Short mmCIF file of C-alpha atoms and ligand atoms in Angstrom, two decimals:
data_model
loop_
_atom_site.label_atom_id
_atom_site.label_comp_id
_atom_site.label_asym_id
_atom_site.label_seq_id
_atom_site.Cartn_x
_atom_site.Cartn_y
_atom_site.Cartn_z
CA MET M 80 -55.42 -77.29 40.96
CA GLY M 81 -52.38 -76.46 38.62
CA LYS M 82 -49.28 -78.15 37.88
CA TYR M 83 -45.37 -77.68 36.73
CA ILE M 84 -44.24 -79.57 34.09
CA ILE M 85 -40.67 -79.80 34.13
CA LYS M 86 -38.02 -81.35 31.55
CA GLY M 87 -34.66 -81.86 33.62
CA GLY M 88 -31.34 -82.12 33.39
CA LYS M 89 -30.57 -78.17 32.50
CA LYS M 90 -27.82 -76.97 35.12
CA LEU M 91 -28.72 -73.62 36.91
CA GLU M 92 -26.97 -70.66 35.77
CA GLY M 93 -27.46 -67.11 36.31
CA GLU M 94 -28.44 -64.81 39.10
CA VAL M 95 -31.90 -64.50 41.08
CA ARG M 96 -33.28 -61.77 43.40
CA ILE M 97 -34.51 -63.17 46.68
CA SER M 98 -38.19 -62.11 47.83
CA GLY M 99 -39.13 -60.55 51.03
CA SER M 100 -39.64 -63.26 53.88
CA LYS M 101 -43.03 -65.08 54.31
CA ASN M 102 -42.24 -66.09 57.61
CA ALA M 103 -41.42 -62.41 58.64
CA ALA M 104 -44.08 -61.28 56.61
CA LEU M 105 -46.82 -62.88 58.34
CA PRO M 106 -46.74 -61.86 61.78
CA ILE M 107 -45.55 -58.36 60.42
CA LEU M 108 -48.94 -58.00 58.67
CA ALA M 109 -50.65 -59.09 61.90
CA ALA M 110 -48.74 -56.37 64.02
CA THR M 111 -50.22 -53.75 61.84
CA ILE M 112 -53.32 -54.22 63.77
CA LEU M 113 -51.67 -52.84 66.82
CA ASN M 114 -51.16 -49.11 65.83
CA SER M 115 -54.71 -48.38 64.55
CA SER M 116 -53.07 -46.44 61.86
CA LYS M 117 -51.17 -46.79 58.53
CA SER M 118 -48.44 -49.23 58.00
CA THR M 119 -46.18 -49.32 54.92
CA LEU M 120 -44.53 -52.38 54.06
CA TYR M 121 -41.83 -52.83 51.38
CA ASN M 122 -40.37 -55.94 49.74
CA LEU M 123 -43.58 -57.70 50.92
CA PRO M 124 -43.58 -61.35 49.04
CA ASP M 125 -46.41 -61.64 46.44
CA ILE M 126 -47.63 -65.22 47.76
CA HIS M 127 -50.71 -66.82 48.23
CA ASP M 128 -50.12 -66.60 52.33
CA THR M 129 -49.59 -62.99 52.53
CA GLN M 130 -52.68 -62.38 50.03
CA MET M 131 -54.70 -64.59 52.75
CA MET M 132 -53.29 -62.78 55.73
CA LEU M 133 -54.44 -59.40 54.02
CA GLU M 134 -57.93 -61.02 53.03
CA ILE M 135 -58.38 -61.66 56.76
CA LEU M 136 -57.22 -58.08 57.84
CA LYS M 137 -59.81 -56.51 55.42
CA LEU M 138 -62.41 -58.97 56.81
CA LEU M 139 -61.81 -57.43 60.28
CA GLY M 140 -62.09 -53.94 59.11
CA ALA M 141 -58.63 -52.75 57.60
CA LYS M 142 -57.82 -51.23 54.04
CA ALA M 143 -55.32 -52.31 51.97
CA GLU M 144 -53.62 -51.08 48.98
CA LYS M 145 -51.30 -53.10 47.40
CA LYS M 146 -49.12 -52.48 44.24
CA LYS M 147 -46.47 -55.35 43.47
CA ASN M 148 -44.35 -55.85 47.17
CA LYS M 149 -45.54 -52.41 48.82
CA VAL M 150 -48.68 -52.67 50.76
CA ILE M 151 -50.22 -49.56 52.82
CA ILE M 152 -52.57 -50.87 55.45
CA ASP M 153 -54.63 -48.86 57.31
CA THR M 154 -55.82 -50.54 60.53
CA SER M 155 -57.75 -47.52 61.99
CA LYS M 156 -61.55 -49.04 61.33
CA ILE M 157 -60.83 -52.82 62.80
CA SER M 158 -64.14 -53.37 64.09
CA LYS M 159 -63.94 -57.34 64.31
CA TYR M 160 -62.17 -59.50 66.36
CA GLU M 161 -63.13 -62.83 65.30
CA ILE M 162 -60.79 -64.92 62.80
CA PRO M 163 -63.48 -67.06 60.52
CA GLU M 164 -63.07 -70.56 60.99
CA SER M 165 -62.70 -71.53 57.14
CA LEU M 166 -59.96 -68.82 56.92
CA MET M 167 -58.37 -70.43 60.21
CA ARG M 168 -58.39 -73.70 58.30
CA GLN M 169 -56.94 -72.37 55.15
CA MET M 170 -53.77 -70.69 57.02
CA ARG M 171 -52.91 -72.05 60.17
CA SER M 172 -50.39 -69.44 60.71
CA SER M 173 -53.53 -66.79 60.97
CA VAL M 174 -53.30 -67.87 64.68
CA ILE M 175 -50.75 -65.05 64.95
CA LEU M 176 -53.59 -62.72 64.69
CA ALA M 177 -54.84 -63.68 68.10
CA GLY M 178 -51.61 -62.00 69.80
CA SER M 179 -52.49 -58.63 68.09
CA LEU M 180 -56.33 -58.66 68.83
CA ILE M 181 -56.27 -59.25 72.44
CA GLY M 182 -53.33 -56.77 72.72
CA LYS M 183 -54.95 -54.32 71.62
CA TYR M 184 -58.94 -54.74 71.64
CA LYS M 185 -58.26 -57.18 74.95
CA THR M 186 -60.88 -59.52 72.83
CA ALA M 187 -60.14 -62.43 70.16
CA THR M 188 -61.83 -65.39 68.87
CA PHE M 189 -60.68 -68.18 66.42
CA SER M 190 -60.66 -71.67 65.86
CA TYR M 191 -58.75 -74.61 66.94
CA PRO M 192 -56.39 -74.73 64.16
CA GLY M 193 -55.97 -78.32 64.17
CA GLY M 194 -53.31 -80.59 62.66
CA CYS M 195 -51.85 -79.93 59.36
CA ASP M 196 -49.72 -81.76 56.62
CA ILE M 197 -46.33 -81.51 58.53
CA GLY M 198 -47.58 -82.32 62.50
CA SER M 199 -50.24 -81.78 64.86
CA ARG M 200 -48.57 -78.81 65.48
CA PRO M 201 -50.50 -77.62 68.79
CA ILE M 202 -50.73 -74.06 70.37
CA ASP M 203 -50.72 -75.05 74.21
CA LEU M 204 -47.61 -72.52 74.53
CA HIS M 205 -49.22 -69.77 72.75
CA LEU M 206 -52.27 -70.33 75.27
CA LYS M 207 -50.14 -70.60 78.04
CA GLY M 208 -48.48 -67.72 77.45
CA PHE M 209 -51.66 -65.78 77.14
CA GLU M 210 -53.23 -67.11 80.54
CA LYS M 211 -49.92 -65.69 82.06
CA LEU M 212 -50.36 -62.15 80.94
CA GLY M 213 -53.93 -62.22 82.67
CA ILE M 214 -55.75 -63.24 79.56
CA ALA M 215 -59.03 -65.83 80.36
CA ILE M 216 -59.39 -68.16 77.66
CA GLN M 217 -62.43 -70.35 76.87
CA LYS M 218 -62.76 -73.25 74.57
CA GLU M 219 -65.93 -73.94 73.33
CA TYR M 220 -67.30 -75.79 70.51
CA GLY M 221 -63.69 -75.98 68.57
CA ASN M 222 -63.51 -72.08 68.77
CA ILE M 223 -61.09 -70.05 71.64
CA ASN M 224 -62.17 -67.22 72.77
CA CYS M 225 -59.87 -64.80 74.72
CA VAL M 226 -60.56 -61.86 76.85
CA ALA M 227 -58.87 -59.65 79.07
CA ASP M 228 -60.11 -56.77 81.22
CA LYS M 229 -56.04 -55.43 81.73
CA ILE M 230 -52.85 -57.26 80.30
CA ILE M 231 -50.54 -57.03 82.54
CA GLY M 232 -46.44 -57.82 81.70
CA GLU M 233 -45.08 -61.44 83.74
CA LYS M 234 -42.25 -63.59 83.17
CA ILE M 235 -43.22 -66.44 80.75
CA ASP M 236 -40.95 -69.62 80.62
CA LEU M 237 -41.63 -71.27 77.56
CA ASP M 238 -41.34 -75.10 77.25
CA PHE M 239 -39.76 -75.14 73.80
CA PRO M 240 -38.49 -72.26 72.09
CA SER M 241 -41.59 -72.04 69.56
CA VAL M 242 -41.33 -69.36 66.93
CA GLY M 243 -45.33 -68.68 66.90
CA ALA M 244 -45.59 -68.80 70.32
CA THR M 245 -42.66 -66.44 70.95
CA GLU M 246 -44.42 -64.05 68.50
CA ASN M 247 -48.03 -64.23 69.91
CA ILE M 248 -46.80 -63.03 73.08
CA ILE M 249 -44.69 -60.49 71.85
CA LEU M 250 -47.70 -59.24 69.82
CA ALA M 251 -50.11 -59.55 73.33
CA SER M 252 -47.69 -57.82 75.31
CA VAL M 253 -46.31 -54.81 73.35
CA LEU M 254 -49.25 -52.45 74.98
CA ALA M 255 -49.54 -54.58 77.85
CA GLU M 256 -49.23 -52.58 81.35
CA GLY M 257 -45.59 -53.08 82.56
CA GLN M 258 -42.74 -55.53 81.52
CA THR M 259 -43.16 -58.75 80.05
CA ILE M 260 -40.10 -61.41 80.00
CA ILE M 261 -39.79 -64.30 77.59
CA ASN M 262 -37.55 -66.82 78.60
CA ASN M 263 -36.35 -69.65 76.40
CA ALA M 264 -37.80 -67.45 73.58
CA ALA M 265 -37.25 -68.84 70.17
CA ARG M 266 -34.13 -67.18 68.12
CA GLU M 267 -35.38 -67.02 64.69
CA PRO M 268 -34.30 -63.67 62.33
CA GLU M 269 -38.13 -63.04 61.41
CA ILE M 270 -38.59 -62.60 65.37
CA ILE M 271 -35.69 -59.96 65.05
CA ASP M 272 -37.54 -58.43 62.27
CA LEU M 273 -40.84 -58.33 63.88
CA GLN M 274 -39.15 -56.53 66.71
CA ASN M 275 -37.66 -53.93 64.64
CA PHE M 276 -40.92 -53.48 62.83
CA LEU M 277 -42.62 -52.91 66.28
CA ASN M 278 -40.27 -50.78 67.81
CA LYS M 279 -39.94 -48.45 64.90
CA MET M 280 -43.99 -48.36 65.57
CA GLY M 281 -42.73 -47.09 68.82
CA ALA M 282 -42.72 -50.24 70.84
CA LYS M 283 -40.16 -51.19 73.41
CA ILE M 284 -39.06 -54.45 72.72
CA LYS M 285 -35.45 -55.86 73.21
CA GLY M 286 -33.79 -59.27 73.18
CA ALA M 287 -34.89 -60.79 70.26
CA GLY M 288 -32.46 -62.86 68.35
CA SER M 289 -31.54 -64.39 72.18
CA ASN M 290 -33.30 -66.63 74.46
CA GLN M 291 -34.72 -63.82 76.32
CA ILE M 292 -36.96 -60.91 75.18
CA ILE M 293 -38.04 -58.02 77.28
CA VAL M 294 -41.01 -56.27 76.41
CA GLN M 295 -41.73 -52.88 78.06
CA GLY M 296 -45.67 -52.18 77.81
CA VAL M 297 -45.90 -48.86 76.04
CA LYS M 298 -49.64 -46.77 75.71
CA THR M 299 -49.98 -45.52 72.07
CA LEU M 300 -48.07 -46.36 68.60
CA LYS M 301 -47.41 -44.71 65.55
CA GLU M 302 -47.59 -44.90 61.92
CA VAL M 303 -44.68 -46.65 60.54
CA SER M 304 -43.09 -47.83 57.18
CA TYR M 305 -40.79 -50.92 57.01
CA ASN M 306 -38.65 -52.93 54.31
CA ILE M 307 -39.31 -56.68 55.22
CA MET M 308 -36.14 -58.87 55.43
CA PRO M 309 -35.27 -61.14 52.77
CA ASP M 310 -36.57 -64.95 52.75
CA ARG M 311 -33.50 -67.08 54.06
CA ILE M 312 -35.70 -70.18 53.12
CA GLU M 313 -36.07 -69.22 49.53
CA ALA M 314 -32.29 -68.37 49.59
CA GLY M 315 -31.71 -72.13 50.75
CA THR M 316 -33.99 -73.55 48.04
CA PHE M 317 -32.14 -71.71 45.43
CA LEU M 318 -29.04 -72.73 46.67
CA CYS M 319 -30.01 -76.66 46.77
CA ALA M 320 -31.82 -76.17 43.07
CA ALA M 321 -28.32 -74.97 42.08
CA ALA M 322 -26.46 -78.00 44.08
CA ILE M 323 -28.51 -80.88 42.42
CA THR M 324 -28.48 -79.58 39.12
CA GLY M 325 -24.57 -79.24 39.14
CA GLY M 326 -24.85 -75.41 38.35
CA ASN M 327 -23.19 -72.07 39.24
CA ILE M 328 -25.60 -69.29 40.58
CA LYS M 329 -25.83 -66.14 42.43
CA LEU M 330 -28.18 -64.88 44.88
CA ASN M 331 -28.89 -61.36 45.15
CA GLU M 332 -30.49 -59.36 47.96
CA VAL M 333 -29.85 -62.08 50.79
CA ASN M 334 -28.75 -62.33 54.12
CA SER M 335 -25.93 -64.67 54.13
CA GLU M 336 -25.77 -64.47 58.04
CA HIS M 337 -29.33 -65.98 58.28
CA ILE M 338 -28.04 -69.39 56.29
CA THR M 339 -24.59 -69.91 58.01
CA PRO M 340 -25.66 -73.85 58.71
CA VAL M 341 -27.22 -74.05 55.44
CA ILE M 342 -23.70 -72.83 53.64
CA SER M 343 -21.60 -74.76 55.58
CA LYS M 344 -23.74 -78.10 54.66
CA LEU M 345 -23.15 -77.11 51.28
CA GLU M 346 -19.80 -76.57 51.68
CA GLU M 347 -19.43 -80.06 53.29
CA ALA M 348 -21.16 -81.49 50.13
CA ASN M 349 -18.36 -80.38 47.90
CA CYS M 350 -20.02 -76.95 46.54
CA LYS M 351 -18.03 -73.54 46.55
CA ILE M 352 -19.71 -70.80 48.15
CA LYS M 353 -18.47 -67.33 47.36
CA ILE M 354 -20.05 -64.51 50.04
CA GLU M 355 -20.32 -60.93 49.15
CA LYS M 356 -22.39 -58.05 50.76
CA ASN M 357 -25.98 -58.91 50.08
CA SER M 358 -25.05 -61.90 47.77
CA VAL M 359 -24.06 -65.58 47.79
CA GLU M 360 -22.43 -67.37 44.88
CA ILE M 361 -22.76 -71.20 44.82
CA ASN M 362 -20.46 -73.23 42.22
CA ALA M 363 -21.59 -76.95 42.16
CA GLN M 364 -19.83 -78.10 39.28
CA LYS M 365 -18.12 -81.24 41.60
CA LYS M 366 -20.11 -84.67 42.65
CA LEU M 367 -21.93 -83.94 45.54
CA LYS M 368 -21.15 -85.62 48.75
CA SER M 369 -23.16 -87.36 51.30
CA LEU M 370 -24.04 -85.25 54.52
CA GLU M 371 -25.36 -85.99 57.99
CA ILE M 372 -27.98 -83.23 59.16
CA LYS M 373 -30.24 -82.74 62.20
CA THR M 374 -32.81 -80.13 62.08
CA MET M 375 -32.91 -77.53 65.15
CA PRO M 376 -34.38 -74.63 66.48
CA TYR M 377 -32.26 -71.53 65.11
CA PRO M 378 -29.07 -70.93 64.70
CA GLY M 379 -29.26 -74.82 63.93
CA PHE M 380 -30.47 -76.25 60.47
CA PRO M 381 -33.96 -75.15 59.84
CA THR M 382 -36.50 -77.60 59.19
CA ASP M 383 -37.99 -75.66 56.55
CA LEU M 384 -35.03 -76.93 54.44
CA GLN M 385 -35.16 -80.58 55.62
CA SER M 386 -36.73 -81.51 52.52
CA LEU M 387 -35.00 -79.58 49.89
CA PHE M 388 -31.50 -80.77 51.22
CA VAL M 389 -32.97 -84.45 51.20
CA SER M 390 -33.97 -84.13 47.60
CA THR M 391 -30.33 -82.71 46.54
CA LEU M 392 -28.77 -85.46 48.54
CA THR M 393 -30.51 -88.25 46.42
CA VAL M 394 -27.88 -87.81 43.91
CA ALA M 395 -24.94 -87.27 46.05
CA LYS M 396 -22.13 -89.88 46.40
CA GLY M 397 -22.55 -92.29 49.31
CA THR M 398 -25.07 -92.45 52.12
CA SER M 399 -26.51 -89.42 54.00
CA LEU M 400 -28.73 -89.12 56.86
CA MET M 401 -31.01 -86.94 57.96
CA VAL M 402 -33.12 -86.16 61.31
CA GLU M 403 -36.28 -84.11 61.63
CA ASN M 404 -36.39 -83.10 65.18
CA ILE M 405 -38.96 -80.10 64.75
CA PHE M 406 -41.95 -81.90 63.26
CA GLU M 407 -43.16 -85.40 63.25
CA ASN M 408 -44.76 -85.64 60.20
CA ARG M 409 -42.38 -83.79 57.71
CA TYR M 410 -41.33 -86.93 55.68
CA LYS M 411 -44.73 -87.28 53.28
CA TYR M 412 -42.87 -86.09 50.07
CA ILE M 413 -40.47 -88.77 50.16
CA PRO M 414 -42.76 -91.57 48.84
CA GLU M 415 -43.17 -89.16 45.59
CA LEU M 416 -39.16 -88.91 45.76
CA VAL M 417 -38.91 -92.58 45.73
CA ARG M 418 -41.16 -92.72 42.47
CA MET M 419 -38.52 -90.68 40.84
CA GLY M 420 -36.05 -92.97 41.35
CA ALA M 421 -34.68 -91.93 44.75
CA LYS M 422 -33.38 -94.60 47.42
CA ILE M 423 -34.59 -93.28 51.07
CA MET M 424 -35.80 -95.07 53.93
CA VAL M 425 -37.50 -93.48 56.71
CA GLU M 426 -37.49 -94.78 60.36
CA GLY M 427 -39.26 -92.75 62.64
CA LYS M 428 -37.55 -89.30 62.75
CA SER M 429 -34.54 -90.49 60.49
CA ALA M 430 -34.28 -90.39 56.83
CA VAL M 431 -31.43 -92.49 55.24
CA ILE M 432 -30.68 -91.42 51.76
CA LYS M 433 -28.65 -93.84 49.43
CA GLY M 434 -27.41 -91.54 46.52
CA VAL M 435 -28.05 -92.87 42.64
CA ARG M 436 -26.50 -91.86 39.56
CA LYS M 437 -30.22 -90.50 38.42
CA LEU M 438 -33.69 -89.46 39.09
CA TYR M 439 -36.02 -90.18 36.42
CA GLY M 440 -38.98 -88.18 35.54
CA ALA M 441 -42.37 -88.82 37.10
CA ASN M 442 -45.93 -88.02 37.77
CA VAL M 443 -45.59 -86.77 41.50
CA LYS M 444 -48.10 -84.61 43.90
CA ALA M 445 -47.06 -81.83 46.39
CA THR M 446 -47.85 -82.86 49.90
CA ASP M 447 -46.80 -79.17 51.55
CA LEU M 448 -44.99 -76.26 50.98
CA ARG M 449 -41.48 -77.29 51.07
CA GLY M 450 -42.01 -80.82 50.38
CA GLY M 451 -43.48 -79.59 46.98
CA ALA M 452 -40.41 -77.52 46.29
CA ALA M 453 -38.36 -80.35 46.95
CA LEU M 454 -40.28 -82.49 43.84
CA VAL M 455 -39.56 -79.44 41.97
CA LEU M 456 -35.72 -79.40 42.82
CA ALA M 457 -35.91 -83.30 41.77
CA GLY M 458 -37.75 -82.68 38.60
CA LEU M 459 -35.02 -80.24 37.72
CA ALA M 460 -32.21 -82.84 37.94
CA ALA M 461 -34.09 -85.79 36.60
CA LYS M 462 -33.56 -87.38 33.29
CA GLY M 463 -37.07 -86.82 31.30
CA VAL M 464 -40.50 -85.10 32.17
CA THR M 465 -41.70 -84.41 35.76
CA ASN M 466 -45.22 -83.06 36.58
CA VAL M 467 -45.39 -81.94 39.72
CA GLU M 468 -49.39 -81.69 40.94
CA ASN M 469 -50.93 -79.91 43.47
CA ILE M 470 -48.67 -76.73 43.50
CA GLU M 471 -51.01 -74.77 45.12
CA TYR M 472 -48.87 -75.45 48.42
CA ILE M 473 -45.98 -74.17 46.59
CA LEU M 474 -47.63 -71.05 45.76
CA ARG M 475 -48.39 -70.53 49.20
CA GLY M 476 -44.80 -69.55 49.78
CA TYR M 477 -42.69 -68.89 46.65
CA GLU M 478 -43.01 -65.82 44.74
CA ASN M 479 -42.82 -66.58 40.84
CA PHE M 480 -40.86 -69.73 41.61
CA ASP M 481 -41.30 -71.08 37.84
CA ILE M 482 -40.42 -67.53 36.39
CA LYS M 483 -36.99 -67.25 38.65
CA LEU M 484 -36.24 -71.02 37.85
CA GLN M 485 -36.72 -70.12 33.86
CA LYS M 486 -34.52 -67.25 34.09
CA LEU M 487 -31.85 -69.58 35.80
CA GLY M 488 -32.09 -71.98 32.63
CA ALA M 489 -34.62 -74.52 33.91
CA ASN M 490 -37.34 -75.85 31.73
CA ILE M 491 -40.41 -75.28 34.10
CA LEU M 492 -43.81 -74.58 32.91
CA LEU M 493 -46.82 -73.59 34.89
CA GLU M 494 -50.12 -75.31 33.35
C1 LIG I 3 -42.88 -71.41 62.22
C2 LIG I 3 -42.56 -71.28 60.84
C3 LIG I 3 -42.43 -72.74 60.10
C4 LIG I 3 -41.15 -73.30 60.86
C5 LIG I 3 -41.20 -73.55 62.07
C6 LIG I 3 -40.18 -73.92 62.66
C7 LIG I 3 -44.28 -69.36 60.30
C8 LIG I 3 -45.34 -68.63 59.80
N1 LIG I 3 -43.70 -70.62 60.33
O1 LIG I 3 -43.97 -72.28 62.51
O2 LIG I 3 -41.97 -72.52 58.75
O3 LIG I 3 -41.12 -74.46 60.19
O4 LIG I 3 -41.55 -71.89 62.63
O5 LIG I 3 -38.73 -73.07 62.45
O6 LIG I 3 -43.40 -68.86 60.93
N2 LIG I 3 -45.28 -76.47 69.32
C9 LIG I 3 -46.07 -76.99 70.33
N3 LIG I 3 -47.22 -75.99 70.83
C10 LIG I 3 -47.16 -75.04 70.83
C11 LIG I 3 -46.29 -74.34 69.36
C12 LIG I 3 -45.14 -75.16 68.75
O7 LIG I 3 -45.77 -78.41 70.74
O8 LIG I 3 -47.92 -74.29 71.34
C13 LIG I 3 -44.18 -77.36 68.55
C14 LIG I 3 -44.89 -77.98 67.40
O9 LIG I 3 -45.60 -78.76 67.20
C15 LIG I 3 -43.52 -78.26 66.72
C16 LIG I 3 -42.83 -77.12 67.46
O10 LIG I 3 -42.91 -76.96 68.65
O11 LIG I 3 -43.20 -79.52 66.92
C17 LIG I 3 -42.13 -76.04 66.80
O12 LIG I 3 -43.37 -75.58 66.39
P1 LIG I 3 -43.12 -73.68 66.15
O13 LIG I 3 -41.80 -73.12 66.62
O14 LIG I 3 -44.26 -73.29 66.98
O15 LIG I 3 -43.33 -73.51 64.48
P2 LIG I 3 -44.71 -72.52 63.62
O16 LIG I 3 -44.24 -71.08 64.62
O17 LIG I 3 -45.83 -72.98 63.87
#
């Protein structure tokens, strides 16, 4: 298990390029199964989660050639339709392969993903959607077996706008007979990216980005090349890194429209933001002010930035309130922040953050991807040295995190 050693106190300055989106890349990688042909992806973030997804695709019979952020995937020889339990356990989001496998081969077997570090994360909405499409689901010995003679388009009303369920249902219905309508669909930009990728491949999908998505089934799909959208959560992370250190940085290759609620919260906290085409600049030289935030499905404030904002608000003037409405167990990192001198009280969904003048370096452990990144940010602002252990969590989702921070002047080393 590696660690980051951070000597805090440097204000971040300079420019940083935002990588391709992890949460767009994962379903798009899964979607390559559908065309049984070649897919060329650009701007693929080189992170542990995408490497793992490529490994699973290879295990199923695909070929993948990767060079930096470009990958060519050939899915013409897929011959296995089962995702091994060990890999399913390592990466919960591999459940997204089920929609493509069932959509293309009418069969998929995977194990129940179980809980994870941020909550119980059931997949009932994915399975209910599959059943509506005529897919039979059998559960035995922790395995889920999906089979269908035919997949026939249907109207599916989601009880909650789940991102994964929306994506899985789209993937299962691209090659179905007739029309599938998903009501109360998740509206995240990553779903628009998946729609754009699939349509470029020959699918007929419309409505992504709204709460109703219509998939008109097609018979065949073709070779495709596609550029993955920028990572809005990485962008928010760097904005927070500038805010907590009182810095001044410019993010390049970012879509500012995807982070509207994040930008308005940072402005409310006393940061100056300048938006230009494909770039966002933040000047956080004034003392931060406290905020009240609640996480919501898109276009609300993203749960994936909850920990980053809590970390930033530990040094704001006054008392802040965070309400986490999406995942029930997403405050595990807070005891680690408290070790660094933060004053935070958690009660159910709410965290009350009393701003302190300084954080102090300490030995802390990452508990999950975004919680781990929040500890790195705290370390950047703290007096003294912070060791962040268990950084495997962070490497799952941030490309060259330490190197990008070093370029902005941070004193951070990977050991
Ligand atoms: C995706 C993102 C994750 C982000 C989340 C919410 C990926 C790879 N991950 O996760 O980074 O934090 O969206 O924006 O894109 N739920 C159910 N039943 C289901 C499915 C979900 O009850 O069948 C619940 C979950 O437990 C959770 C909530 O719905 O409380 C949101 O989950 P969902 O939108 O599905 O998130 P993911 O797709 O897992």
